[in-house]
Tab-separated table of C-alpha atoms in Angstrom:
chain	number	residue	atom	x	y	z
K	172	MET	CA	-1.605	3.285	-24.896
K	173	LYS	CA	-4.314	0.813	-23.903
K	174	ILE	CA	-5.371	0.710	-20.258
K	175	PHE	CA	-7.679	-1.816	-18.604
K	176	HIS	CA	-9.440	-0.056	-15.722
K	177	LEU	CA	-10.907	-2.275	-12.977
K	178	SER	CA	-11.800	-1.733	-9.346
K	179	ASP	CA	-13.710	-3.117	-6.372
K	180	LEU	CA	-13.103	-6.820	-6.941
K	181	HIS	CA	-14.192	-7.522	-3.346
K	182	ILE	CA	-12.739	-11.016	-3.474
K	183	GLY	CA	-14.161	-13.097	-0.619
K	184	LEU	CA	-17.506	-11.291	-0.620
K	185	LYS	CA	-20.580	-13.162	0.566
K	186	LEU	CA	-23.991	-12.178	-0.788
K	187	MET	CA	-26.513	-12.641	2.029
K	188	ASN	CA	-24.258	-15.414	3.370
K	189	ARG	CA	-23.955	-17.065	-0.039
K	190	ASP	CA	-20.379	-17.885	-1.028
K	191	LEU	CA	-19.562	-16.147	-4.337
K	192	ARG	CA	-16.216	-17.850	-4.957
K	193	GLU	CA	-17.431	-19.700	-8.064
K	194	ASP	CA	-19.044	-16.509	-9.421
K	195	GLN	CA	-15.935	-14.415	-8.771
K	196	GLU	CA	-13.607	-16.951	-10.342
K	197	TYR	CA	-15.892	-17.039	-13.386
K	198	ILE	CA	-15.804	-13.251	-13.841
K	199	LEU	CA	-12.044	-13.000	-13.151
K	200	HIS	CA	-11.445	-15.653	-15.815
K	201	GLN	CA	-13.389	-13.479	-18.274
K	202	ILE	CA	-11.157	-10.528	-17.421
K	203	VAL	CA	-8.064	-12.643	-18.124
K	204	GLU	CA	-9.519	-13.800	-21.445
K	205	LYS	CA	-10.279	-10.237	-22.544
K	206	ALA	CA	-6.788	-9.123	-21.473
K	207	ALA	CA	-5.267	-11.920	-23.575
K	208	GLU	CA	-7.356	-10.789	-26.536
K	209	ILE	CA	-6.778	-7.002	-26.258
K	210	GLN	CA	-3.219	-7.066	-24.842
K	211	PRO	CA	-3.447	-3.818	-22.831
K	212	ASP	CA	-0.223	-2.034	-21.965
K	213	ALA	CA	-1.433	-1.530	-18.400
K	214	VAL	CA	-4.027	-3.106	-16.125
K	215	VAL	CA	-5.016	-0.933	-13.159
K	216	ILE	CA	-7.142	-2.057	-10.209
K	217	ALA	CA	-8.365	0.993	-8.281
K	218	GLY	CA	-8.764	-0.480	-4.809
K	219	ASP	CA	-10.890	-2.899	-2.772
K	220	ILE	CA	-9.051	-5.981	-3.939
K	221	TYR	CA	-10.544	-7.941	-1.062
K	222	ASP	CA	-13.857	-7.558	0.735
K	223	LYS	CA	-12.258	-7.721	4.189
K	224	ALA	CA	-9.082	-6.291	5.680
K	225	VAL	CA	-8.081	-9.794	6.767
K	226	PRO	CA	-9.160	-11.976	3.830
K	227	SER	CA	-9.719	-15.692	4.136
K	228	ALA	CA	-7.173	-18.176	2.793
K	229	GLU	CA	-9.658	-19.014	0.019
K	230	ALA	CA	-9.908	-15.344	-1.017
K	231	VAL	CA	-6.115	-14.996	-1.143
K	232	GLU	CA	-5.949	-18.146	-3.263
K	233	VAL	CA	-8.498	-16.736	-5.748
K	234	PHE	CA	-6.536	-13.489	-6.024
K	235	ASP	CA	-3.229	-15.327	-6.412
K	236	HIS	CA	-4.556	-17.408	-9.319
K	237	PHE	CA	-6.074	-14.321	-10.941
K	238	ILE	CA	-2.813	-12.340	-10.869
K	239	ALA	CA	-0.774	-15.320	-12.075
K	240	ASP	CA	-3.173	-15.896	-14.983
K	241	LEU	CA	-3.288	-12.177	-15.795
K	242	ALA	CA	0.514	-11.882	-15.873
K	243	ALA	CA	0.703	-14.908	-18.165
K	244	ALA	CA	-2.015	-13.506	-20.448
K	245	VAL	CA	-0.314	-10.096	-20.806
K	246	PRO	CA	3.441	-10.846	-20.526
K	247	GLU	CA	4.446	-7.427	-21.843
K	248	GLY	CA	1.912	-5.513	-19.772
K	249	THR	CA	2.226	-3.801	-16.401
K	250	VAL	CA	-0.236	-4.562	-13.595
K	251	MET	CA	-0.861	-1.820	-11.020
K	252	MET	CA	-3.185	-1.813	-8.038
K	253	ILE	CA	-3.863	0.171	-4.891
K	254	SER	CA	-5.586	-0.581	-1.601
K	255	GLY	CA	-9.146	0.559	-0.986
K	256	ASN	CA	-11.085	1.231	2.200
K	257	HIS	CA	-11.946	-2.492	2.502
K	258	ASP	CA	-8.315	-3.582	2.229
K	259	SER	CA	-5.569	-3.730	4.832
K	260	ALA	CA	-3.094	-1.152	3.523
K	261	PRO	CA	-0.009	-2.740	5.182
K	262	ARG	CA	-0.934	-6.185	3.814
K	263	VAL	CA	-1.316	-4.882	0.266
K	264	ASN	CA	1.938	-2.961	0.670
K	265	CYS	CA	3.873	-6.099	1.620
K	266	PHE	CA	6.715	-6.988	-0.815
K	267	ARG	CA	6.000	-3.762	-2.734
K	268	ASN	CA	9.596	-3.167	-3.815
K	269	ILE	CA	10.225	-6.765	-4.819
K	270	LEU	CA	7.020	-7.097	-6.847
K	271	SER	CA	7.682	-3.874	-8.751
K	272	ARG	CA	10.671	-5.572	-10.401
K	273	GLN	CA	8.181	-8.009	-11.978
K	274	ASN	CA	6.041	-5.222	-13.463
K	275	LEU	CA	3.528	-5.757	-10.656
K	276	TYR	CA	2.877	-2.715	-8.491
K	277	MET	CA	0.837	-3.291	-5.318
K	278	VAL	CA	0.660	-0.014	-3.409
K	279	GLY	CA	-1.080	-0.178	-0.060
K	280	LEU	CA	0.183	2.905	1.760
K	281	PRO	CA	0.190	6.557	0.697
K	282	PRO	CA	3.227	8.763	1.395
K	283	GLN	CA	3.527	9.366	5.133
K	284	ARG	CA	6.919	11.095	5.509
K	285	GLU	CA	8.222	14.335	4.039
K	286	ASP	CA	10.644	12.470	1.775
K	287	GLU	CA	7.916	10.159	0.383
K	288	TYR	CA	5.696	10.869	-2.608
K	289	ILE	CA	2.854	9.184	-4.431
K	290	GLU	CA	4.123	6.078	-6.226
K	291	LYS	CA	4.684	6.990	-9.886
K	292	VAL	CA	5.033	4.374	-12.604
K	293	THR	CA	6.115	5.611	-16.030
K	294	LEU	CA	5.409	3.692	-19.228
K	295	GLU	CA	6.201	4.726	-22.784
K	296	ASP	CA	4.632	4.355	-26.211
K	297	ARG	CA	5.210	6.042	-29.569
K	298	PHE	CA	3.770	9.313	-28.251
K	299	GLY	CA	6.096	9.479	-25.262
K	300	LYS	CA	5.687	8.942	-21.528
K	301	VAL	CA	2.548	8.131	-19.555
K	302	ASN	CA	2.859	8.692	-15.803
K	303	PHE	CA	0.610	6.643	-13.513
K	304	TYR	CA	0.157	8.098	-10.017
K	305	LEU	CA	-0.952	5.319	-7.649
K	306	LEU	CA	-2.767	6.839	-4.663
K	307	PRO	CA	-4.324	4.304	-2.236
K	308	PHE	CA	-7.343	5.113	-0.089
K	309	VAL	CA	-6.456	7.970	2.237
K	310	LYS	CA	-7.884	9.165	5.531
K	311	PRO	CA	-6.711	12.604	6.726
K	312	SER	CA	-5.274	11.111	9.926
K	313	MET	CA	-3.023	8.792	7.897
K	314	VAL	CA	-1.042	11.571	6.232
K	315	LYS	CA	-1.348	14.587	8.540
K	316	MET	CA	2.404	14.494	9.214
K	317	ILE	CA	2.967	15.730	5.650
K	318	THR	CA	-0.320	17.478	4.778
K	319	GLY	CA	-0.601	19.337	8.079
K	320	THR	CA	-3.745	20.332	9.981
K	321	ASP	CA	-6.117	23.293	9.972
K	322	GLU	CA	-5.635	26.488	11.992
K	323	ASN	CA	-7.159	24.791	15.063
K	324	GLY	CA	-4.910	21.754	14.867
K	325	ASN	CA	-7.673	19.480	13.578
K	326	ASN	CA	-7.350	17.041	10.699
K	327	LEU	CA	-8.000	18.487	7.258
K	328	SER	CA	-11.072	17.456	5.276
K	329	TYR	CA	-10.733	14.517	2.892
K	330	SER	CA	-10.858	16.930	-0.029
K	331	ASP	CA	-8.111	19.220	1.281
K	332	THR	CA	-5.994	16.203	2.220
K	333	VAL	CA	-6.077	14.727	-1.290
K	334	ARG	CA	-5.546	18.172	-2.808
K	335	ARG	CA	-2.395	18.730	-0.752
K	336	LEU	CA	-1.043	15.244	-1.477
K	337	ILE	CA	-1.401	15.761	-5.214
K	338	GLY	CA	-0.139	19.334	-4.919
K	339	ARG	CA	3.203	18.019	-3.618
K	340	GLU	CA	3.797	16.136	-6.874
K	341	ASN	CA	5.769	17.577	-9.758
K	342	ILE	CA	3.221	16.749	-12.448
K	343	ASP	CA	4.511	17.569	-15.940
K	344	PRO	CA	1.604	19.143	-17.897
K	345	LEU	CA	3.370	18.361	-21.193
K	346	GLN	CA	3.213	14.620	-20.535
K	347	ARG	CA	0.199	12.329	-20.207
K	348	ASN	CA	-0.743	11.670	-16.596
K	349	VAL	CA	-3.132	9.114	-15.088
K	350	LEU	CA	-4.402	9.076	-11.500
K	351	VAL	CA	-5.400	5.762	-9.933
K	352	SER	CA	-7.349	6.597	-6.779
K	353	HIS	CA	-9.916	5.119	-4.380
K	354	GLN	CA	-11.980	7.970	-2.906
K	355	PHE	CA	-15.460	9.467	-3.144
K	356	TYR	CA	-14.918	12.100	-5.845
K	357	LEU	CA	-17.835	14.447	-6.345
K	358	PRO	CA	-18.400	16.460	-9.552
K	359	ALA	CA	-18.325	20.238	-9.057
K	360	GLY	CA	-21.724	21.618	-8.078
K	361	LYS	CA	-23.196	18.212	-7.279
K	362	ASN	CA	-24.523	17.176	-3.862
K	363	PRO	CA	-23.485	13.822	-2.347
K	364	GLU	CA	-27.170	12.886	-2.098
K	365	ASP	CA	-27.459	13.156	-5.889
K	366	VAL	CA	-24.996	10.291	-6.374
K	367	GLU	CA	-26.683	6.905	-6.420
K	368	ARG	CA	-24.893	4.639	-3.965
K	369	MET	CA	-25.188	0.868	-3.716
K	370	ASP	CA	-26.086	-1.062	-0.559
K	371	SER	CA	-22.700	-2.822	-0.684
K	372	GLU	CA	-20.761	0.443	-0.305
K	373	ILE	CA	-19.468	1.781	3.000
K	374	ARG	CA	-20.655	5.361	3.515
K	375	THR	CA	-19.543	7.909	6.047
K	376	VAL	CA	-21.945	9.901	8.213
K	377	GLY	CA	-22.558	13.269	6.588
K	378	ASN	CA	-20.522	12.243	3.530
K	379	ILE	CA	-17.416	13.725	5.136
K	380	ASP	CA	-15.254	11.615	2.814
K	381	GLN	CA	-16.268	13.524	-0.321
K	382	VAL	CA	-13.431	14.892	-2.465
K	383	SER	CA	-13.881	17.730	-4.952
K	384	GLY	CA	-13.785	16.484	-8.535
K	385	ASP	CA	-11.816	19.509	-9.739
K	386	ILE	CA	-8.695	17.923	-8.210
K	387	LEU	CA	-8.704	15.544	-11.179
K	388	GLU	CA	-8.123	18.361	-13.678
K	389	ALA	CA	-4.344	17.834	-13.537
K	390	PHE	CA	-4.750	14.393	-15.130
K	391	ASP	CA	-5.563	13.111	-18.597
K	392	TYR	CA	-7.445	10.146	-17.176
K	393	GLY	CA	-8.779	9.303	-13.716
K	394	ALA	CA	-9.062	5.558	-12.997
K	395	LEU	CA	-11.279	5.682	-9.928
K	396	GLY	CA	-12.561	3.103	-7.480
K	397	HIS	CA	-14.997	3.102	-4.531
K	398	ILE	CA	-18.385	3.717	-6.190
K	399	HIS	CA	-19.927	0.397	-7.233
K	400	LYS	CA	-22.038	1.701	-10.102
K	401	PRO	CA	-20.256	2.880	-13.291
K	402	MET	CA	-20.155	6.675	-13.176
K	403	LYS	CA	-18.415	9.685	-14.687
K	404	VAL	CA	-17.045	12.470	-12.491
K	405	GLY	CA	-17.768	15.544	-14.552
K	406	LYS	CA	-15.774	14.714	-17.661
K	407	ASP	CA	-15.809	11.539	-19.720
K	408	CYS	CA	-12.168	10.843	-18.869
K	409	TYR	CA	-12.692	10.681	-15.086
K	410	ARG	CA	-14.489	7.437	-14.366
K	411	TYR	CA	-15.637	4.911	-11.820
K	412	CYS	CA	-15.741	1.555	-13.589
K	413	GLY	CA	-17.915	-0.044	-10.906
K	414	THR	CA	-17.682	-3.604	-9.622
K	415	PRO	CA	-17.028	-6.388	-12.153
K	416	LEU	CA	-19.655	-8.491	-10.354
K	417	ALA	CA	-22.797	-7.273	-8.590
K	418	CYS	CA	-22.214	-7.172	-4.830
K	419	SER	CA	-25.763	-6.476	-3.612
K	420	VAL	CA	-29.409	-6.651	-4.619
K	421	SER	CA	-29.311	-2.896	-5.289
K	422	GLU	CA	-27.010	-3.644	-8.268
K	423	ALA	CA	-29.572	-5.933	-9.926
K	424	GLY	CA	-29.869	-5.232	-13.629
K	425	GLN	CA	-26.594	-3.299	-13.950
K	426	GLN	CA	-24.361	-4.126	-16.905
K	427	LYS	CA	-20.882	-4.701	-15.512
K	428	GLY	CA	-17.707	-4.373	-17.527
K	429	ILE	CA	-14.063	-3.368	-17.919
K	430	ILE	CA	-13.239	0.155	-19.020
K	431	LEU	CA	-10.761	0.215	-21.898
K	432	ALA	CA	-9.136	3.662	-22.001
K	433	GLU	CA	-6.905	4.398	-24.984
K	434	LEU	CA	-4.543	7.354	-24.638
K	435	GLY	CA	-3.278	8.884	-27.843
K	436	GLU	CA	-1.086	11.924	-28.264
K	437	LYS	CA	-1.100	14.532	-25.484
K	438	GLY	CA	-4.036	16.891	-25.894
K	439	THR	CA	-6.207	14.461	-27.850
K	440	GLU	CA	-9.406	13.003	-26.447
K	441	VAL	CA	-9.113	9.746	-24.531
K	442	LYS	CA	-10.983	6.983	-26.350
K	443	ILE	CA	-13.125	5.057	-23.894
K	444	SER	CA	-15.103	1.859	-24.407
K	445	VAL	CA	-16.657	-0.685	-22.053
K	446	LEU	CA	-15.996	-4.393	-22.479
K	447	PRO	CA	-19.078	-6.146	-21.032
K	448	LEU	CA	-18.732	-8.906	-18.452
K	449	GLU	CA	-21.389	-11.608	-18.186
K	450	PRO	CA	-21.879	-13.214	-14.741
K	451	LEU	CA	-22.365	-16.893	-14.079
K	452	ARG	CA	-25.568	-15.979	-12.242
K	453	ARG	CA	-27.348	-12.638	-12.356
K	454	ILE	CA	-28.980	-10.883	-9.422
K	455	ARG	CA	-32.677	-10.415	-10.097
K	456	VAL	CA	-35.578	-8.827	-8.231
K	457	ILE	CA	-38.814	-10.612	-9.160
K	458	ARG	CA	-42.063	-8.983	-8.034
K	459	GLY	CA	-45.583	-10.364	-8.282
K	460	SER	CA	-48.063	-12.787	-6.767
K	461	LEU	CA	-46.757	-16.136	-5.557
K	462	LYS	CA	-47.955	-17.837	-8.730
K	463	GLU	CA	-46.468	-15.136	-10.981
K	464	VAL	CA	-43.135	-15.368	-9.217
K	465	LEU	CA	-43.009	-19.173	-9.261
K	466	ASP	CA	-43.639	-19.154	-13.012
K	467	GLN	CA	-40.267	-17.366	-13.453
K	468	GLY	CA	-38.152	-20.015	-11.725
K	469	CYS	CA	-34.433	-19.820	-12.579
K	470	GLY	CA	-30.935	-20.455	-11.234
K	471	ASP	CA	-30.065	-16.770	-10.737
K	472	TYR	CA	-29.705	-15.068	-7.361
K	473	VAL	CA	-33.241	-13.887	-6.699
K	474	SER	CA	-34.828	-11.426	-4.316
K	475	ALA	CA	-38.555	-12.260	-4.439
K	476	VAL	CA	-41.163	-9.627	-3.583
K	477	LEU	CA	-44.621	-11.152	-3.123
K	478	THR	CA	-47.582	-8.850	-3.663
K	479	ASP	CA	-50.381	-11.230	-2.575
K	480	ARG	CA	-52.984	-9.524	-0.377
K	481	VAL	CA	-54.044	-12.770	1.289
K	482	ASP	CA	-52.293	-14.885	3.873
K	483	LEU	CA	-50.002	-17.573	2.466
K	484	ASP	CA	-49.022	-20.968	3.835
K	485	VAL	CA	-45.547	-19.937	4.970
K	486	ILE	CA	-43.992	-23.423	5.146
K	487	ASP	CA	-45.413	-24.514	1.807
K	488	MET	CA	-44.503	-21.178	0.226
K	489	GLN	CA	-40.834	-21.382	1.251
K	490	ASP	CA	-40.483	-24.954	0.014
K	491	ARG	CA	-42.030	-24.085	-3.348
K	492	MET	CA	-39.914	-20.951	-3.695
K	493	ARG	CA	-36.646	-22.736	-2.943
K	494	HIS	CA	-37.527	-25.466	-5.405
K	495	ALA	CA	-38.160	-22.860	-8.146
K	496	PHE	CA	-35.151	-20.734	-7.159
K	497	PRO	CA	-32.247	-22.868	-5.851
K	498	ASN	CA	-30.237	-19.637	-5.331
K	499	LEU	CA	-32.997	-17.707	-3.573
K	500	LEU	CA	-31.636	-14.815	-1.525
K	501	GLU	CA	-34.733	-13.581	0.268
K	502	ILE	CA	-38.536	-13.469	0.265
K	503	ARG	CA	-40.193	-10.150	1.011
K	504	ARG	CA	-43.855	-9.265	1.312
K	505	GLU	CA	-45.191	-6.043	-0.179
K	506	THR	CA	-48.070	-4.826	1.977
K	507	GLU	CA	-50.241	-1.761	1.960
K	508	ARG	CA	-49.830	0.546	4.890
K	509	LYS	CA	-52.721	2.648	6.071
K	510	ALA	CA	-52.116	5.429	8.552
K	511	GLU	CA	-54.619	7.423	10.523
K	512	TYR	CA	-54.732	10.998	9.295
K	513	ARG	CA	-55.234	12.343	12.788
K	514	GLU	CA	-52.180	10.486	14.084
K	515	GLU	CA	-50.025	11.837	11.233
K	516	THR	CA	-51.264	15.375	11.860
K	517	ALA	CA	-50.520	15.096	15.569
K	518	ALA	CA	-47.027	13.766	14.849
K	519	GLU	CA	-46.370	16.644	12.463
K	520	GLU	CA	-47.508	19.162	15.081
K	521	ASP	CA	-45.204	17.583	17.668
K	522	LEU	CA	-42.258	17.923	15.274
K	523	LYS	CA	-42.990	21.622	14.891
K	524	ASP	CA	-42.861	22.154	18.685
K	525	PRO	CA	-39.186	22.362	19.842
K	526	PHE	CA	-40.097	21.585	23.452
K	527	ALA	CA	-42.026	18.403	22.549
K	528	LEU	CA	-39.265	17.344	20.182
K	529	CYS	CA	-36.572	17.761	22.853
K	530	CYS	CA	-38.662	15.925	25.456
K	531	SER	CA	-39.120	12.962	23.108
K	532	PHE	CA	-35.375	12.892	22.478
K	533	PHE	CA	-34.196	13.057	26.107
K	534	ASN	CA	-36.997	10.901	27.642
K	535	ASP	CA	-38.068	10.882	31.320
K	536	LEU	CA	-37.269	14.517	32.148
K	537	ASP	CA	-38.438	15.613	35.615
K	538	GLU	CA	-40.257	18.903	36.155
K	539	GLU	CA	-37.106	20.825	37.123
K	540	GLU	CA	-35.298	19.633	34.000
K	541	LYS	CA	-38.295	20.567	31.857
K	542	GLU	CA	-38.220	24.118	33.276
K	543	ILE	CA	-34.513	24.417	32.427
K	544	LEU	CA	-35.210	23.109	28.916
K	545	LEU	CA	-38.027	25.627	28.398
K	546	ASP	CA	-35.761	28.441	29.563
K	547	VAL	CA	-33.049	27.404	27.072
K	548	ILE	CA	-35.554	27.182	24.212
K	549	HIS	CA	-37.046	30.592	25.033
K	550	THR	CA	-33.547	32.128	25.218
K	551	VAL	CA	-32.607	30.720	21.815
K	552	GLN	CA	-35.863	31.941	20.267
K	553	GLU	CA	-35.311	35.426	21.670
K	554	VAL	CA	-31.788	35.558	20.229
K	555	LYS	CA	-33.143	34.512	16.804
């Protein structure tokens, strides 16, 4: 069974206030062309269909044309998609039952009542059934009525929430099973800080949204969304496909593409290949002196980093840069920073002193408050 794995379309996205409609339509047309050529049995979109929860009319129009063209290109195929953290789950969920009769599954909401389960779509090929479990982006508060809370009545962690949701399913280990999910899955033994994240991604404080990658072990393939750079989660068969089009300067130079996953007989290795997508305009970071940068003029989206050590005529520079780069995103100056050693040493000493650190944090403490603070610090140090 051939599966096209896409995610994070972010239709309606603006890149530094530049409208990307033409670029997105260009890349979506490529996806349709490749689908017409390969004829996948299933096309899955693992969340973040739109860039905003309330998309513009133009964004909805782009998506509508894309789905209509995709359905026409693959008349025998099934299209499945879930909501991501950028999407409005109720909006994506609208007309869910009606659309499913047209082999189009748009699942915006996870199960929220005891009698509800993860949407399962079953397809068949010559090796038997393939079960697709469509799990939209989940916050613990959304599903606590069925997953429960911890011993103190607090919401479960993201990881425990997803684990319990999947644990409720009757997953047949003798059949092939695919999970379509939009979460931050973390390989076992890896720290969140080790995962390279793009500037266009929404991140939670303290990475509280991380989900243990071992949850995926119940599935033959994990079609994941949320991370914008292509990435494996432990095994080759658990993958983030990344965005089909770069969404930020931090994605400059990345090769974007569609993952083609081919499932054979149960127990055999999933064959995975990447079908490259070529953008209408690339995102480039060009670094050098003003002259060196101007010599590389092009129509791509460019972030220019000027390394000149002398003052430049700002007005003349901007005019010349915009003439050379009609799709210029930004101009940055790279300057040397010199710091006084004594000042750095003093700052380091202050950081080592708990009292000085607390005073700098609270600001404007009077003498009585400072005495109380010292007493607290001394008490803590004695306990240690």
